[in-house]
């Protein structure tokens, strides 16, 4: 990691701590902020956060691994997540997954070569009345068809 | 937030309500009177467990501490559940007003909304809404002129973990830990967030309280059955023409609900989300009520074309993924139950082994540390029992082998 990148991360962590407080219960909001900006929480970021919140880095690591929205490895710039829970499953999520895999040339869980898009599953989005549903970053889309899903993903810059 | 309101109709929750009116009314009452109204209403928690709300508030009110918390549980992770989303988007006044009323009643100064990460898209508008309340002194210091009553609300985002909806796991998560359920006792009402007395309430429980405070418990008791008072929000999805959120009085027959939402050729109804039970058509004359089929309000409808084994597999995969892994019955038990589903698919499951698995499921119900492992055997036991014929034909290429 370059020095510049490191100091950028440190600045971001300081900003988040100023907002959420220098204590353990600020950990999730701080991790959320870092995840949002950098799309993953690097080893370096983990160590800095641990140092500033006065906890062991292993603790930070163990929290990150518990929550499915936090990652230690970089992903694509955009996260496309398709609901795989029961209602979306019965309302045709498989066809949507196949269409997206075909269109992007990757499988679920993979990232496109240009690092633009990562495809993933997630559990019930609480939109079962409008299934099938998916999320692109933190926006949600409902009543999908394979065609509509592909169109939405093609719009991603 | 205005303008997103749909024309919803319902006798209690979706009845007319003016922002701030529950707060105004509560501040003119004594704490004892508020607790009495709640007790008299018979309201039970709508988050699934059905614990009497007045008892929870009373215990937190009675706890002696310099600081107390009121938490709104907006983690809504149960597959097939989306009523809390509708309340937060369309009726935030009901939820937040009741939090202020709760703060006043139990003596808390801070309210925290634990909002599931999947609902991050609601965050900005909810924060705007809270700012509006602050501007009008419905939050902040000396609320509506009541000297010494200070209360504010903040929103905390979850990070995609179902078990964090369990109240002690939720508190662990708020404190910056893995969302692993705690041993109880001690209960959160005594030792909750940061070791302080904490009351955790579901979004819908709170929304109901706002109406009870304004319109009175006697009015509320007009609705429902003698043992299940009032109304309930139902998240209805699956094979029907009109999926959505419905406010229904307790005591409605399942068959009537199916008619209401335009369900045809219904074979099965899953009540209470993935962790609930699955009923077959011989059970559709049962009623939705604490004394018959209790539920947190999710109803998923399956028509004749669906494979119930596939449904069960989807549920068990969910639990294997979402178990926090802390205790053995749940961590291993769910894996074993999922394996069994795969064995049925491959025509490898003997009835002798199935008998053992049923015992395992009973053990999980008793020995698991939290509600996840205690309830995850429900779909397994009810689907295997209620759809025996279909399932044990399946591997032989029965009628429903291909969806
Ligand atoms: C695995 C699990 C998940 C839960 N998820 C939720 C949830 O998303 N929302 C909720 O209000 N309660 C949930 N609960 C129930 C809570 O533990 C708690 O009983 C509830 O928030 C209390 O509020 P109430 O008394 O108003 O129902 C869950 C329980 C378990 C065991
Ligand atoms: S029952 Fe399951 S989710 Fe609950 S504490 Fe045990 S392992 Fe964790
Ligand atoms: S099952 Fe997909 S949103 Fe609920």
PDB file of N, CA and C and ligand atoms in Angstrom, chain B residues 163 180-181 322-328 330-331 334 368-374, ligand 2:
ATOM      1  N   UNK B 163     -29.180 -13.299  12.922  1.00  0.00           N
ATOM      2  CA  UNK B 163     -29.267 -13.574  14.360  1.00  0.00           C
ATOM      3  C   UNK B 163     -29.218 -12.286  15.191  1.00  0.00           C
ATOM      4  N   UNK B 180     -23.381 -12.580  18.802  1.00  0.00           N
ATOM      5  CA  UNK B 180     -23.630 -13.882  19.431  1.00  0.00           C
ATOM      6  C   UNK B 180     -24.548 -13.703  20.625  1.00  0.00           C
ATOM      7  N   UNK B 181     -25.625 -14.483  20.658  1.00  0.00           N
ATOM      8  CA  UNK B 181     -26.616 -14.342  21.721  1.00  0.00           C
ATOM      9  C   UNK B 181     -25.975 -14.555  23.087  1.00  0.00           C
ATOM     10  N   UNK B 322     -26.937 -18.810   8.752  1.00  0.00           N
ATOM     11  CA  UNK B 322     -27.143 -17.735   9.727  1.00  0.00           C
ATOM     12  C   UNK B 322     -26.891 -18.133  11.176  1.00  0.00           C
ATOM     13  N   UNK B 323     -26.721 -19.408  11.464  1.00  0.00           N
ATOM     14  CA  UNK B 323     -26.391 -19.820  12.828  1.00  0.00           C
ATOM     15  C   UNK B 323     -25.107 -19.114  13.246  1.00  0.00           C
ATOM     16  N   UNK B 324     -25.077 -18.573  14.452  1.00  0.00           N
ATOM     17  CA  UNK B 324     -23.860 -17.862  14.852  1.00  0.00           C
ATOM     18  C   UNK B 324     -22.753 -18.829  15.215  1.00  0.00           C
ATOM     19  N   UNK B 325     -23.102 -20.100  15.391  1.00  0.00           N
ATOM     20  CA  UNK B 325     -22.073 -21.109  15.594  1.00  0.00           C
ATOM     21  C   UNK B 325     -21.616 -21.276  17.032  1.00  0.00           C
ATOM     22  N   UNK B 326     -22.258 -20.554  17.916  1.00  0.00           N
ATOM     23  CA  UNK B 326     -21.809 -20.553  19.298  1.00  0.00           C
ATOM     24  C   UNK B 326     -22.122 -21.855  20.032  1.00  0.00           C
ATOM     25  N   UNK B 327     -23.287 -22.436  19.768  1.00  0.00           N
ATOM     26  CA  UNK B 327     -23.634 -23.642  20.523  1.00  0.00           C
ATOM     27  C   UNK B 327     -23.835 -24.826  19.571  1.00  0.00           C
ATOM     28  N   UNK B 328     -23.505 -26.005  20.065  1.00  0.00           N
ATOM     29  CA  UNK B 328     -23.441 -27.190  19.211  1.00  0.00           C
ATOM     30  C   UNK B 328     -24.787 -27.642  18.631  1.00  0.00           C
ATOM     31  N   UNK B 330     -27.305 -26.157  17.587  1.00  0.00           N
ATOM     32  CA  UNK B 330     -27.693 -25.342  16.443  1.00  0.00           C
ATOM     33  C   UNK B 330     -26.654 -25.420  15.334  1.00  0.00           C
ATOM     34  N   UNK B 331     -25.388 -25.287  15.690  1.00  0.00           N
ATOM     35  CA  UNK B 331     -24.341 -25.272  14.661  1.00  0.00           C
ATOM     36  C   UNK B 331     -24.309 -26.592  13.893  1.00  0.00           C
ATOM     37  N   UNK B 334     -28.381 -27.986  12.499  1.00  0.00           N
ATOM     38  CA  UNK B 334     -28.914 -27.494  11.229  1.00  0.00           C
ATOM     39  C   UNK B 334     -28.214 -28.122  10.029  1.00  0.00           C
ATOM     40  N   UNK B 368     -30.747 -25.530  22.400  1.00  0.00           N
ATOM     41  CA  UNK B 368     -30.078 -24.397  21.759  1.00  0.00           C
ATOM     42  C   UNK B 368     -30.139 -23.173  22.655  1.00  0.00           C
ATOM     43  N   UNK B 369     -29.144 -22.333  22.480  1.00  0.00           N
ATOM     44  CA  UNK B 369     -29.012 -21.196  23.387  1.00  0.00           C
ATOM     45  C   UNK B 369     -29.997 -20.076  23.067  1.00  0.00           C
ATOM     46  N   UNK B 370     -30.308 -19.875  21.793  1.00  0.00           N
ATOM     47  CA  UNK B 370     -31.227 -18.785  21.482  1.00  0.00           C
ATOM     48  C   UNK B 370     -32.323 -19.259  20.538  1.00  0.00           C
ATOM     49  N   UNK B 371     -33.241 -18.368  20.251  1.00  0.00           N
ATOM     50  CA  UNK B 371     -34.404 -18.689  19.443  1.00  0.00           C
ATOM     51  C   UNK B 371     -34.089 -19.223  18.059  1.00  0.00           C
ATOM     52  N   UNK B 372     -32.909 -18.906  17.525  1.00  0.00           N
ATOM     53  CA  UNK B 372     -32.618 -19.400  16.177  1.00  0.00           C
ATOM     54  C   UNK B 372     -32.591 -20.922  16.157  1.00  0.00           C
ATOM     55  N   UNK B 373     -31.755 -21.484  17.011  1.00  0.00           N
ATOM     56  CA  UNK B 373     -31.642 -22.939  17.048  1.00  0.00           C
ATOM     57  C   UNK B 373     -32.866 -23.607  17.661  1.00  0.00           C
ATOM     58  N   UNK B 374     -33.592 -22.855  18.488  1.00  0.00           N
ATOM     59  CA  UNK B 374     -34.800 -23.421  19.096  1.00  0.00           C
ATOM     60  C   UNK B 374     -35.943 -23.521  18.085  1.00  0.00           C
TER      61      UNK B 374
HETATM   62  S1  LIG C   2     -28.917 -21.232  18.888  1.00  0.00           S
HETATM   63 FE1  LIG C   2     -27.692 -20.943  17.036  1.00  0.00          FE
HETATM   64  S2  LIG C   2     -27.738 -18.736  16.681  1.00  0.00           S
HETATM   65 FE2  LIG C   2     -28.437 -19.070  18.809  1.00  0.00          FE
HETATM   66  S3  LIG C   2     -26.579 -18.935  20.068  1.00  0.00           S
HETATM   67 FE3  LIG C   2     -26.767 -21.107  19.511  1.00  0.00          FE
HETATM   68  S4  LIG C   2     -25.532 -21.281  17.612  1.00  0.00           S
HETATM   69 FE4  LIG C   2     -25.925 -19.123  17.923  1.00  0.00          FE
END
